[in-house]
Coordinates of C-alpha atoms in Angstrom, one line a residue:
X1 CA 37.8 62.8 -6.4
X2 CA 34.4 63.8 -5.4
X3 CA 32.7 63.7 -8.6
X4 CA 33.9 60.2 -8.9
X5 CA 30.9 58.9 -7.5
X6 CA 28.7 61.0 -8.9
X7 CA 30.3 60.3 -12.9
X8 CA 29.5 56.1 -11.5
X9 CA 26.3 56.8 -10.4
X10 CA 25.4 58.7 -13.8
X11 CA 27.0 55.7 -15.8
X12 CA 24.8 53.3 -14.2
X13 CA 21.8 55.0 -14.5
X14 CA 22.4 55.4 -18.1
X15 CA 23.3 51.7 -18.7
X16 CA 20.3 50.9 -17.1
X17 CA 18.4 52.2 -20.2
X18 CA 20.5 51.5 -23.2
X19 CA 19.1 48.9 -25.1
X20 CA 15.6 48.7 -23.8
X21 CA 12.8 46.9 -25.5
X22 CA 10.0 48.6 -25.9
X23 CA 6.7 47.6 -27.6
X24 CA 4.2 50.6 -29.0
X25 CA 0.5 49.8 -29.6
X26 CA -0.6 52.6 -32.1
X27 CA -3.9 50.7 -33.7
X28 CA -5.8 53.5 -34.4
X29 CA -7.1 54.0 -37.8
X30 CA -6.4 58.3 -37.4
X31 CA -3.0 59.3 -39.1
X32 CA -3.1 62.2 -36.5
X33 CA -2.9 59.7 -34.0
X34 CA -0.1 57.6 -35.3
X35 CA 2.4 61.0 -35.8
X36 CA 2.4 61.2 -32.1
X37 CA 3.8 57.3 -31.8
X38 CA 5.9 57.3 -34.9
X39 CA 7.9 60.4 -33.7
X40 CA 8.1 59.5 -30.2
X41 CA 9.2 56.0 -30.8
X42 CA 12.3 57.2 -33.7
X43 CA 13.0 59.5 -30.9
X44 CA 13.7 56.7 -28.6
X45 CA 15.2 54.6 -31.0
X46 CA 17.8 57.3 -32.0
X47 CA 18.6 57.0 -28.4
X48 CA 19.9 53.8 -28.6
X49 CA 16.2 51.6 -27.3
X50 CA 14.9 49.0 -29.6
X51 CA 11.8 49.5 -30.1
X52 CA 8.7 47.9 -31.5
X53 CA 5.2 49.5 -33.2
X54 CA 2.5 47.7 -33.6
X55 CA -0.1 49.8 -36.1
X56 CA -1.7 50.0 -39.2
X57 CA 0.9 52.4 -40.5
X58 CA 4.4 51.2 -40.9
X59 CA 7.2 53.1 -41.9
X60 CA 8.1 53.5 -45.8
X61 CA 11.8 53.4 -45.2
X62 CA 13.2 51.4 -42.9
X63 CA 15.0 52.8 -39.5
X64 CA 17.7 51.8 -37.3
X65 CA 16.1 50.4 -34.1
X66 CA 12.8 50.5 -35.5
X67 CA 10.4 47.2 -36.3
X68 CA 7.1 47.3 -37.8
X69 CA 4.4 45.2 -36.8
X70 CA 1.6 45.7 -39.6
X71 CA -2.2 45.9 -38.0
X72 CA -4.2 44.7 -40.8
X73 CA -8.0 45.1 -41.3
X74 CA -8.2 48.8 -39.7
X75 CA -7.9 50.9 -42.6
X76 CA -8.3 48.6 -45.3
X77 CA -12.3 50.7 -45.8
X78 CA -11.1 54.6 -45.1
X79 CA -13.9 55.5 -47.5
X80 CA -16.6 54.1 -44.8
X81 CA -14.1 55.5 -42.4
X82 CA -14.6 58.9 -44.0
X83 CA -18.6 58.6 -43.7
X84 CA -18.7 57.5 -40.5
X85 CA -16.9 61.0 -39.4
X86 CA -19.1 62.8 -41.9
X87 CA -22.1 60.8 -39.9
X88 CA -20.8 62.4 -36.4
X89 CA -20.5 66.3 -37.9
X90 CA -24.2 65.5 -38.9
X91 CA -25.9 64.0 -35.4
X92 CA -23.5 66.2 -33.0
X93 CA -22.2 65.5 -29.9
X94 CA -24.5 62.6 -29.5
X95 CA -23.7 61.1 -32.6
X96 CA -20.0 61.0 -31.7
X97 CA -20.6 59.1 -28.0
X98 CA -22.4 56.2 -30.3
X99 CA -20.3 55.9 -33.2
X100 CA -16.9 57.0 -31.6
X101 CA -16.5 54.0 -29.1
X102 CA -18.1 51.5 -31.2
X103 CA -14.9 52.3 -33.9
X104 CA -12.7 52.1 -31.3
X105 CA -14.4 48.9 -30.2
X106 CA -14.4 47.3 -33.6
X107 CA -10.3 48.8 -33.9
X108 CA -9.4 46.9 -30.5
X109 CA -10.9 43.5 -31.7
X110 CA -9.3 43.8 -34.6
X111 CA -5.8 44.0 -32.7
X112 CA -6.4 41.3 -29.8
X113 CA -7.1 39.0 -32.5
X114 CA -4.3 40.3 -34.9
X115 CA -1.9 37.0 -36.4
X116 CA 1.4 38.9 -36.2
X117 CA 0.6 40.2 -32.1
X118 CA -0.5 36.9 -31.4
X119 CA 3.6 35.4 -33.0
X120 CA 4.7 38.1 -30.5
X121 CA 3.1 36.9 -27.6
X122 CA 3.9 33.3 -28.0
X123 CA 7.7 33.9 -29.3
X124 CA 9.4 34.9 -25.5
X125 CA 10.0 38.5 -26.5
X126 CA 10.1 40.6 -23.5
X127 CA 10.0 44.2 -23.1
X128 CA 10.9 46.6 -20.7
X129 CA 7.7 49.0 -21.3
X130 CA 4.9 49.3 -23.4
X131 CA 3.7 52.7 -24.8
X132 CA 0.5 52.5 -26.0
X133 CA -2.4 55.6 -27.5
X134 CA -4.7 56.4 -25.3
X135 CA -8.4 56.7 -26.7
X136 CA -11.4 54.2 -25.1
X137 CA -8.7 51.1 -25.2
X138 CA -8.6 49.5 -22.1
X139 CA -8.3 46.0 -23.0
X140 CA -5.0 46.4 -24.7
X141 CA -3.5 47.5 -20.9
X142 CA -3.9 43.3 -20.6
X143 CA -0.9 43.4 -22.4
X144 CA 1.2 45.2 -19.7
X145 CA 0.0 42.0 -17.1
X146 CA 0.9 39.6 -20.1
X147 CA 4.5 40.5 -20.9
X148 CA 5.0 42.2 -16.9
X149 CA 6.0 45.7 -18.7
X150 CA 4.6 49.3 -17.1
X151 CA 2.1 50.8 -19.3
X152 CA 2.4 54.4 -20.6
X153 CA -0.4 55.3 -22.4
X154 CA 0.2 58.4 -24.4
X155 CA -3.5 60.6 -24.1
X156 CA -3.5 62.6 -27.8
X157 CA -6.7 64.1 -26.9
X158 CA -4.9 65.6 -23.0
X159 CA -6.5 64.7 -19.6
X160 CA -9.4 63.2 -20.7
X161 CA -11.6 61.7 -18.0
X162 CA -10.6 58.3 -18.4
X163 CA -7.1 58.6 -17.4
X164 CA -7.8 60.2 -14.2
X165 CA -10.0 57.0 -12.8
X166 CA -6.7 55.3 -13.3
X167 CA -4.3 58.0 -12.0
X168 CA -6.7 59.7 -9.4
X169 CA -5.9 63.2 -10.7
X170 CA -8.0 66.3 -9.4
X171 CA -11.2 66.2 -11.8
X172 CA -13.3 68.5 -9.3
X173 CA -16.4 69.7 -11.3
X174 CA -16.4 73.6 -9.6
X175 CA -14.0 74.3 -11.7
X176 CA -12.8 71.8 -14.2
X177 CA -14.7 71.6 -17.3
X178 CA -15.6 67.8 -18.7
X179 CA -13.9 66.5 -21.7
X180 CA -16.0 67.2 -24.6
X181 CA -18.1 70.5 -23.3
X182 CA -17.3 73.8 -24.0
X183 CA -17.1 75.4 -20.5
X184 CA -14.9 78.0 -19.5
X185 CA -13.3 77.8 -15.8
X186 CA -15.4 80.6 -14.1
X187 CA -18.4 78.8 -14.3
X188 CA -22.1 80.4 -13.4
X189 CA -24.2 78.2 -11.3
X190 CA -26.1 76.6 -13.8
X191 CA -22.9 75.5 -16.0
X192 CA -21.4 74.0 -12.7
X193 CA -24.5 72.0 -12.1
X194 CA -24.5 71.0 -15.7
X195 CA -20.9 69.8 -15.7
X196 CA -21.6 68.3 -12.1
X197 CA -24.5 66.4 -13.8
X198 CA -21.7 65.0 -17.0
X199 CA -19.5 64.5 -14.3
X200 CA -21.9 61.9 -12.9
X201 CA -22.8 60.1 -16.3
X202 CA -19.0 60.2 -17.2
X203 CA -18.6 58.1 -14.1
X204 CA -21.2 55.4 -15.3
X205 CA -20.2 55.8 -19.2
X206 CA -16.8 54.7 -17.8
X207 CA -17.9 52.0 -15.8
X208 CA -19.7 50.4 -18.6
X209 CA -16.7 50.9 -20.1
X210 CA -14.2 49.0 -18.3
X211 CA -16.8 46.0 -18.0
X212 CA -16.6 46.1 -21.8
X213 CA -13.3 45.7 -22.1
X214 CA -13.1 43.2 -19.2
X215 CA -14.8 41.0 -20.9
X216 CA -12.8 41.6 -24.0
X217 CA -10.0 40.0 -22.7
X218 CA -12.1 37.4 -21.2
X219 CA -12.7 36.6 -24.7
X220 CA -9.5 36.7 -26.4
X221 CA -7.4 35.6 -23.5
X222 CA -9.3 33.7 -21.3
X223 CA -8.4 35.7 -18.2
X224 CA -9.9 38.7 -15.9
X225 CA -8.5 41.9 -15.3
X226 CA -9.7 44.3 -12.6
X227 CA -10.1 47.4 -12.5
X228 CA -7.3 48.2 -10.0
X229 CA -4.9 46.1 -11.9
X230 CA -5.6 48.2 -14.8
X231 CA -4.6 50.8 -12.9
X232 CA -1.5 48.9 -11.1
X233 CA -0.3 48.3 -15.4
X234 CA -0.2 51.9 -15.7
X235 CA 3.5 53.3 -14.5
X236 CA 2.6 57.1 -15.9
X237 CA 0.6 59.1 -18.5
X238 CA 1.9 61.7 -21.0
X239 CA -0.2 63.8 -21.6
X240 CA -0.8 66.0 -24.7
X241 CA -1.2 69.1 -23.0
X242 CA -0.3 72.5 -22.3
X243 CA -2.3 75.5 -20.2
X244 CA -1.7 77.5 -23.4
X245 CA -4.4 75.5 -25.4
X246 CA -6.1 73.8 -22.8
X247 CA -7.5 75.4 -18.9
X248 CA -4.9 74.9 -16.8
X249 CA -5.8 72.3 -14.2
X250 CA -3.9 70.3 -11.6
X251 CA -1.7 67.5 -12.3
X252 CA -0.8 64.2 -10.4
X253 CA 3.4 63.2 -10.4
X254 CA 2.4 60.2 -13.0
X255 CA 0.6 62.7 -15.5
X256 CA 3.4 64.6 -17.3
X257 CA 1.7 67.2 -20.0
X258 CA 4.3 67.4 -23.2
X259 CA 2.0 69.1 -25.1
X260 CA 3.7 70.1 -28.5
X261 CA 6.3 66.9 -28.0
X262 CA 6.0 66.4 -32.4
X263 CA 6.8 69.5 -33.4
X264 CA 10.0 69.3 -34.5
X265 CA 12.6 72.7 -34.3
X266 CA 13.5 72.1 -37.5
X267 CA 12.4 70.0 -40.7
X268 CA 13.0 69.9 -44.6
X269 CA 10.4 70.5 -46.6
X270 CA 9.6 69.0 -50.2
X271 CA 10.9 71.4 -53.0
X272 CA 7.7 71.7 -54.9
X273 CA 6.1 73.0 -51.9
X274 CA 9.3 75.2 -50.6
X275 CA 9.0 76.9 -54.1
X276 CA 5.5 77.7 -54.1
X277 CA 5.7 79.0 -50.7
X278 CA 8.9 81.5 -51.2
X279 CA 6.8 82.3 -54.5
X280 CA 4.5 83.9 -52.6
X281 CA 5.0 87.3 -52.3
X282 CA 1.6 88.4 -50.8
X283 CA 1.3 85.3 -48.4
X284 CA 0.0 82.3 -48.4
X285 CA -2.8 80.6 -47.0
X286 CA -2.7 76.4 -45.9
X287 CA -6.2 74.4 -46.0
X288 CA -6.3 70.9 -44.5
X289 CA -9.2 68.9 -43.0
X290 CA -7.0 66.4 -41.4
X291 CA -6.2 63.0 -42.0
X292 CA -10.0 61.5 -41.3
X293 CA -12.2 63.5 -43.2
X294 CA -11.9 64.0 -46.8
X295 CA -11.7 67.6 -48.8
X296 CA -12.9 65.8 -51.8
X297 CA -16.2 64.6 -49.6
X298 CA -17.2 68.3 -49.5
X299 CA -20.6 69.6 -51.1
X300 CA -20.1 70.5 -54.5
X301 CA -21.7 73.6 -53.8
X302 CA -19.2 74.2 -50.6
X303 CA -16.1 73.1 -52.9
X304 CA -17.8 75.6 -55.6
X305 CA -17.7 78.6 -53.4
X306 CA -14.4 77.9 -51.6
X307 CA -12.3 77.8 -55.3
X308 CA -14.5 80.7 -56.0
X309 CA -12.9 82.5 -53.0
X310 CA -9.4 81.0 -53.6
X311 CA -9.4 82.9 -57.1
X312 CA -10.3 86.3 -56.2
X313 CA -7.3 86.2 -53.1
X314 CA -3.4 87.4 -53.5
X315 CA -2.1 84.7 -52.0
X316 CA -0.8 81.6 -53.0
X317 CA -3.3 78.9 -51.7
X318 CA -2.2 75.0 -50.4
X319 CA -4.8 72.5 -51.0
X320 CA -4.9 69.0 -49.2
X321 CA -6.9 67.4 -51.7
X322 CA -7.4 63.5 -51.2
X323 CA -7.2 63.2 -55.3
X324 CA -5.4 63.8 -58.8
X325 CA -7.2 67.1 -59.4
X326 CA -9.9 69.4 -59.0
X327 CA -12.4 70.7 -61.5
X328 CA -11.9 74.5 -62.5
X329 CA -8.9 74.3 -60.1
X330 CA -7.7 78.4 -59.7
X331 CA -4.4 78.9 -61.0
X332 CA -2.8 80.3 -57.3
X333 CA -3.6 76.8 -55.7
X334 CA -1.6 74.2 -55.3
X335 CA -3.6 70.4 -54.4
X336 CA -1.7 67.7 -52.9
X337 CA -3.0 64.5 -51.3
X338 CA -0.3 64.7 -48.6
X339 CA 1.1 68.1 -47.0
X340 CA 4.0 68.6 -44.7
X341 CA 1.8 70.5 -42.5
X342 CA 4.3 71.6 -39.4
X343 CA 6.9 72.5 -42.1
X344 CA 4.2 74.4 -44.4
X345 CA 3.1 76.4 -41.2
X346 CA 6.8 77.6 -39.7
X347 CA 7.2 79.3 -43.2
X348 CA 7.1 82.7 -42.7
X349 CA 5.1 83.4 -45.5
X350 CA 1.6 82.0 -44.1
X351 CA -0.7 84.1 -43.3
X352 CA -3.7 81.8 -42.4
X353 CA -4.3 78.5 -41.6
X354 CA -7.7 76.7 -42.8
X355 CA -8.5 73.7 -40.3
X356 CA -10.9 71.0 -39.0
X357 CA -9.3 72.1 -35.4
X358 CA -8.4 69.1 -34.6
X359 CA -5.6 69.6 -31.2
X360 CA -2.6 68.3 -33.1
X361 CA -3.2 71.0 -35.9
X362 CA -4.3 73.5 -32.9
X363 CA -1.0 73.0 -31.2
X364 CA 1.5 73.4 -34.6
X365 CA -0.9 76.9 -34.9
X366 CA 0.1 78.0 -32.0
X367 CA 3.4 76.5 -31.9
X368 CA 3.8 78.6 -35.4
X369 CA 1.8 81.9 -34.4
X370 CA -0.7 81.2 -37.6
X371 CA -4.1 82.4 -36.9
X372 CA -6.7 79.6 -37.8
X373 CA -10.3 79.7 -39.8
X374 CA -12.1 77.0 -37.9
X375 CA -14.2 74.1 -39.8
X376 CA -15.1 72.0 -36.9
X377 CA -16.7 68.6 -38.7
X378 CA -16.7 66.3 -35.1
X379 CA -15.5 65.5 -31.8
X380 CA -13.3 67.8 -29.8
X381 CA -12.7 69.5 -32.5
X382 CA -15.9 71.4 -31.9
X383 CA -14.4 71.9 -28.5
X384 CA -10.8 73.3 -29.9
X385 CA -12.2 75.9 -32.5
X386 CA -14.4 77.8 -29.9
X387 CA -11.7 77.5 -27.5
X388 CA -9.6 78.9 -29.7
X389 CA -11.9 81.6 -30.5
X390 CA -12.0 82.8 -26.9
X391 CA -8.5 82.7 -26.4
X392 CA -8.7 85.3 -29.7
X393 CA -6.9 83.8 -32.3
X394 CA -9.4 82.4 -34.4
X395 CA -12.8 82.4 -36.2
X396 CA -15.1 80.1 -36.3
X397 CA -17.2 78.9 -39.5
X398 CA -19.5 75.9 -39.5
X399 CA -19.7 73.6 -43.1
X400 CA -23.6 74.8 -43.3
X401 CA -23.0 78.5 -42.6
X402 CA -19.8 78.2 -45.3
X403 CA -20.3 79.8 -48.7
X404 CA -18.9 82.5 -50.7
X405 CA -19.7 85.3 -48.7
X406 CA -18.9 84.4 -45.5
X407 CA -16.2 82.3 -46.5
X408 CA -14.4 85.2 -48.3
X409 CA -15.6 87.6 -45.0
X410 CA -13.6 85.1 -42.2
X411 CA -10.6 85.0 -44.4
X412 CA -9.8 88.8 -44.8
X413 CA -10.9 89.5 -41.2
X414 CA -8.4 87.5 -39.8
X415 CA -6.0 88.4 -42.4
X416 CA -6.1 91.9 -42.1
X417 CA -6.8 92.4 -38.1
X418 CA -3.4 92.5 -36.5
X419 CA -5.2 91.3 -33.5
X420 CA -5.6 87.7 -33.8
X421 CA -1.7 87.4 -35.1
X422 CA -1.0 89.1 -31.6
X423 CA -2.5 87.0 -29.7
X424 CA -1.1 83.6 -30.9
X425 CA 1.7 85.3 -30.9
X426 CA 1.7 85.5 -27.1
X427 CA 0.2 82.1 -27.0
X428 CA 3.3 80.6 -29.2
X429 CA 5.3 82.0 -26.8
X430 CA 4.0 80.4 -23.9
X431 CA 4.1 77.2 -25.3
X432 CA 7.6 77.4 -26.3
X433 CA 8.3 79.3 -23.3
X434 CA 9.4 75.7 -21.3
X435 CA 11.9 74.4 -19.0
X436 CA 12.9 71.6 -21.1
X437 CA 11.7 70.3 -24.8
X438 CA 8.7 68.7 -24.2
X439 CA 10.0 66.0 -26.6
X440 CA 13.3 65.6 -24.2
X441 CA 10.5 65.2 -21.2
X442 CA 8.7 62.5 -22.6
X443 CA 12.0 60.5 -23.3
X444 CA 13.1 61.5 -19.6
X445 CA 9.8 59.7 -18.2
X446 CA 9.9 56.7 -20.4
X447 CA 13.6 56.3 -19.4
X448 CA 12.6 57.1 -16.0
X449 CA 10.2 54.1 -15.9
X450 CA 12.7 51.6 -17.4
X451 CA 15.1 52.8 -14.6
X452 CA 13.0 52.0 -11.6
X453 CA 10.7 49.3 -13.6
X454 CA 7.6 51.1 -13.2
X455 CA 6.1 54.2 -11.5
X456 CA 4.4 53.0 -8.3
X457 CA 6.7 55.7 -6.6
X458 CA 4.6 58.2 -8.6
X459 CA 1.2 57.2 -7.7
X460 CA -0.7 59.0 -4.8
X461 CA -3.3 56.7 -2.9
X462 CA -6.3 58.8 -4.0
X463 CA -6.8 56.1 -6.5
X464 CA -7.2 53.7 -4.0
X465 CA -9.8 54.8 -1.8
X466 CA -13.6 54.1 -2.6
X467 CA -15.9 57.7 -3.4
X468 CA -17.3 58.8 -0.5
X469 CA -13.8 58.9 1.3
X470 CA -11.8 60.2 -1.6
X471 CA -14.9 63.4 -1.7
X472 CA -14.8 62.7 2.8
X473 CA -18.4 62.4 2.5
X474 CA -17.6 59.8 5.6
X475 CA -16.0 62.3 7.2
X476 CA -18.2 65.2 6.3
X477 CA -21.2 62.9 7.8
X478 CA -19.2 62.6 11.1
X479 CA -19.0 66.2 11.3
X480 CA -21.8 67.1 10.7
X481 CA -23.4 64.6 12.7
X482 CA -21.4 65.8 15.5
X483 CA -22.3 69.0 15.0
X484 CA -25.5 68.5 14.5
X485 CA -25.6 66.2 17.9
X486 CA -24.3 69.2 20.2
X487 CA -27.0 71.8 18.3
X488 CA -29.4 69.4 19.3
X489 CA -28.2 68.9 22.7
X490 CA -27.9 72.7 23.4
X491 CA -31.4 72.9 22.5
X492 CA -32.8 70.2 24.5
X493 CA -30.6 71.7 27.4
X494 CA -31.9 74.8 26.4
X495 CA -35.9 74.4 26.5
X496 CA -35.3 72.2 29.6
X497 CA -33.8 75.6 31.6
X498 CA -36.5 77.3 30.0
X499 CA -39.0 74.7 30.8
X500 CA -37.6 75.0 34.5
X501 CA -37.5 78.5 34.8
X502 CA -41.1 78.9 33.7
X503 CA -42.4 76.0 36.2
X504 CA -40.4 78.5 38.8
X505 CA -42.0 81.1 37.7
X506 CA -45.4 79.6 37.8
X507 CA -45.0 78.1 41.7
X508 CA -43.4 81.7 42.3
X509 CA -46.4 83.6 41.3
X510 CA -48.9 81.3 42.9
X511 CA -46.9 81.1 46.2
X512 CA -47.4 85.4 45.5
X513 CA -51.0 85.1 45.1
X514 CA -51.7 83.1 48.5
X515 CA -49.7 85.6 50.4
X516 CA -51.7 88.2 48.9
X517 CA -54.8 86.5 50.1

């Protein structure tokens, strides 16, 4: 009779969560972005929640549980979309910090002023929870005060800096590297003062940041939110992370890494490309530049030289190749203008995988022990491929330095040396290595939220306090000023013995000379 209670208590947790409503806000423009959403919210739809998705990407066929709410006017120019990234590989770093946020910008707009989000708001829906992507969007957490939901903002990129101003998580620049630099954790003293000195800017970059998007919804709702009710909307943050791709760092309760949640155990793969892959006797080899740059925006020359390659190899060669054809196309390569890449990469036939490096295609080549040719074009992928070159399974080659040499070079080197196989092998299995599915995590969180209708039980008060207490410069200054204060008074005690003792010494030794007299 004792479990009694505990089978009641279980029941009404679980009632507690069936049903919910829960809204996703997905308007990104990035296909690699979307995956994350779609899969997390058929997830939680085949667990009973009705849910909602608001993006530019709605589902070909429909699904129980699932609505679509179509974000129009975000990818209706992907070629200018395409440029713009081909603009950022160009002008570097730099390049990204002024084009980046002014797309994202542009992309937000676009979905505060959207028709069909505009019906939702005004027709009474409520929902229990809002999961939204997290990438330079603040303005859409003014939806979380509108409906009166918790906020979970899924962070695709991991622990960027942003979500720890709203979550107060450890960001200490000793040892953590910024988002965006390539720093290792043991950092000399110059790299610590240079990531001490982004750790600074970040702060004001943010700031702006926020005021931005404060006076977005000013303008599209007529109200003010504050920073720290940005922060009160947000119940957690799931994090796309994982210490065997990223440095490990510390977490907060209401950051929960699920780094490698979309990879499925198991998925069907189209026949033409199950064929050609079990064709392959000698291997196979997978080249993708991700969803937001093009293959068919290469140089000619580049495209020239990588066929070139392609022909003289063994192996059977995958192509994502954004059209019908390609010119002098060798017969061992297969083009496709869409490619199941997690499925592609857990057959055991691939040898090497050809990538941008952006972090979902990092993870599923870890995930699949696939060593990875690296062809950074912009943003943290610049970050991911020399990270993944330190950690030993990859090589790096940049679109300038890429022709037929070097090309053909990069490809047998990591082909042929066992080592780089070994050591995402040991990488794989740390990331799989994990107390629970990382997908089964997530859902546990955003169920966890519905249960207690939000996560202020999860936040520490960090958040709240201003700078110089949350780094005790207040408290350092009262130290040291105390400390200081008893040095000082020593000393003065000090030179006033000595200036005693000498005046003794001095009426002591004249007192000596009149005697002597």
């Amino acid at each position: 009779m004792k479990e009694v209670p505990v089978i009641v208590s279980v029941l009404l947790s679980l009632s507690v969560v069936q049903g919910a409503n829960i809204l996703g806000i997905w308007f990104h423009g990035g296909r690699s972005h979307h995956i994350l959403g779609e899969i997390l919210f058929k997830e939680l739809a085949r667990r009973g929640h009705n849910v909602t998705m608001a993006s530019p990407f709605p589902l070909k066929e429909a699904f129980p549980n699932y609505t679509d709410i179509y974000l129009s006017g975000i990818l209706e120019d992907q070629e200018s979309r395409s440029k713009i990234f081909m603009e950022m590989k160009e002008g570097g770093f730099s390049k990204t910090l002024e084009v980046m946020p002014a797309l994202i910008k542009s992309q937000t707009e676009i979905t505060l002023a959207n028709k069909e989000m505009k019906r939702l708001i005004n027709s009474g829906t409520k929902f229990d929870v809002i999961i939204m992507d997290w990438f330079l969007n603040l303005a859409i957490l003014y939806f979380g005060k509108l409906w009166r939901a918790p906020i979970i903002p899924v962070a695709s990129f991991g622990t960027v800096d942003i979500g720890t101003v709203f979550t107060g998580n450890p960001e200490e620049p000793s040892y953590i590297p910024r988002f965006g630099v390539d720093l290792p954790q043991n950092m000399s003293f110059q790299q610590r003062v240079f990531n001490a000195f982004l750790f600074l800017v970040s702060k004001v970059i943010i700031g702006n940041y926020i005021a931005y998007h404060q006076n977005l919804i000013k303008k599209h709702f007529n109200d003010t939110m504050t920073e720290e009710e940005m922060s009160d909307t947000i119940a957690l943050i799931l994090s796309n992370a994982h210490y065997s791709f990223e440095s490990p760092r510390p977490y907060v309760p209401n950051i929960i890494p699920i780094g490698g949640f979309h990879i499925p155990t198991s998925e069907n793969m189209p026949k033409k490309f199950q064929d050609f892959l079990d064709s392959a006797d000698n291997g196979a080899i997978f080249f993708s530049l991700g969803s937001n740059v093009k293959s068919t925006t290469l140089p000619a020359k580049t495209l020239q030289d990588i066929l070139k390659v392609f022909s003289n190899l063994p192996y059977k060669i995958i192509f994502k190749w954004e059209d019908e054809d390609i010119k002098d196309r060798p017969k061992n390569v297969l083009i496709s203008k869409w490619c199941p890449q997690n499925a592609i990469l857990a057959h055991n036939n691939v040898k090497l995988f050809i990538s941008h490096g952006g972090l979902l295609s990092t993870i599923e080549a870890i995930y699949h022990a696939v060593p990875v040719l690296g062809i950074p074009i912009f943003g943290d992928q610049k970050i991911n491929i020399p990270s993944a070159v330190k950690k030993g399974y990859a090589v790096q080659l940049n679109l300038e330095e890429l022709n037929e040499k070097t090309f053909s070079n990069a490809i047998n080197e990591l082909i042929d040396n066992p080592r780089y196989k070994d050591k995402v092998e040991k990488l794989s299995f740390l990331l799989k290595d994990q107390p629970l599915p990382p997908m089964d995590t997530a859902v546990f969180w955003v169920e966890h939220v519905i249960r207690h209708k939000g996560g202020f039980h999860l936040k520490n008060y960090g958040i709240r306090l201003p700078w110089y207490q949350y780094y005790m410069v207040d408290v350092i200054f009262f130290l040291t000023s105390i400390i200081f204060s008893i040095l000082a008074f020593t000393y003065i005690i000090i030179r006033k013995m000595i200036t005693i003792f000498r005046n003794k010494s001095d009426i002591n030794g004249q007192n000596g000379k009149v005697k002597i007299n």
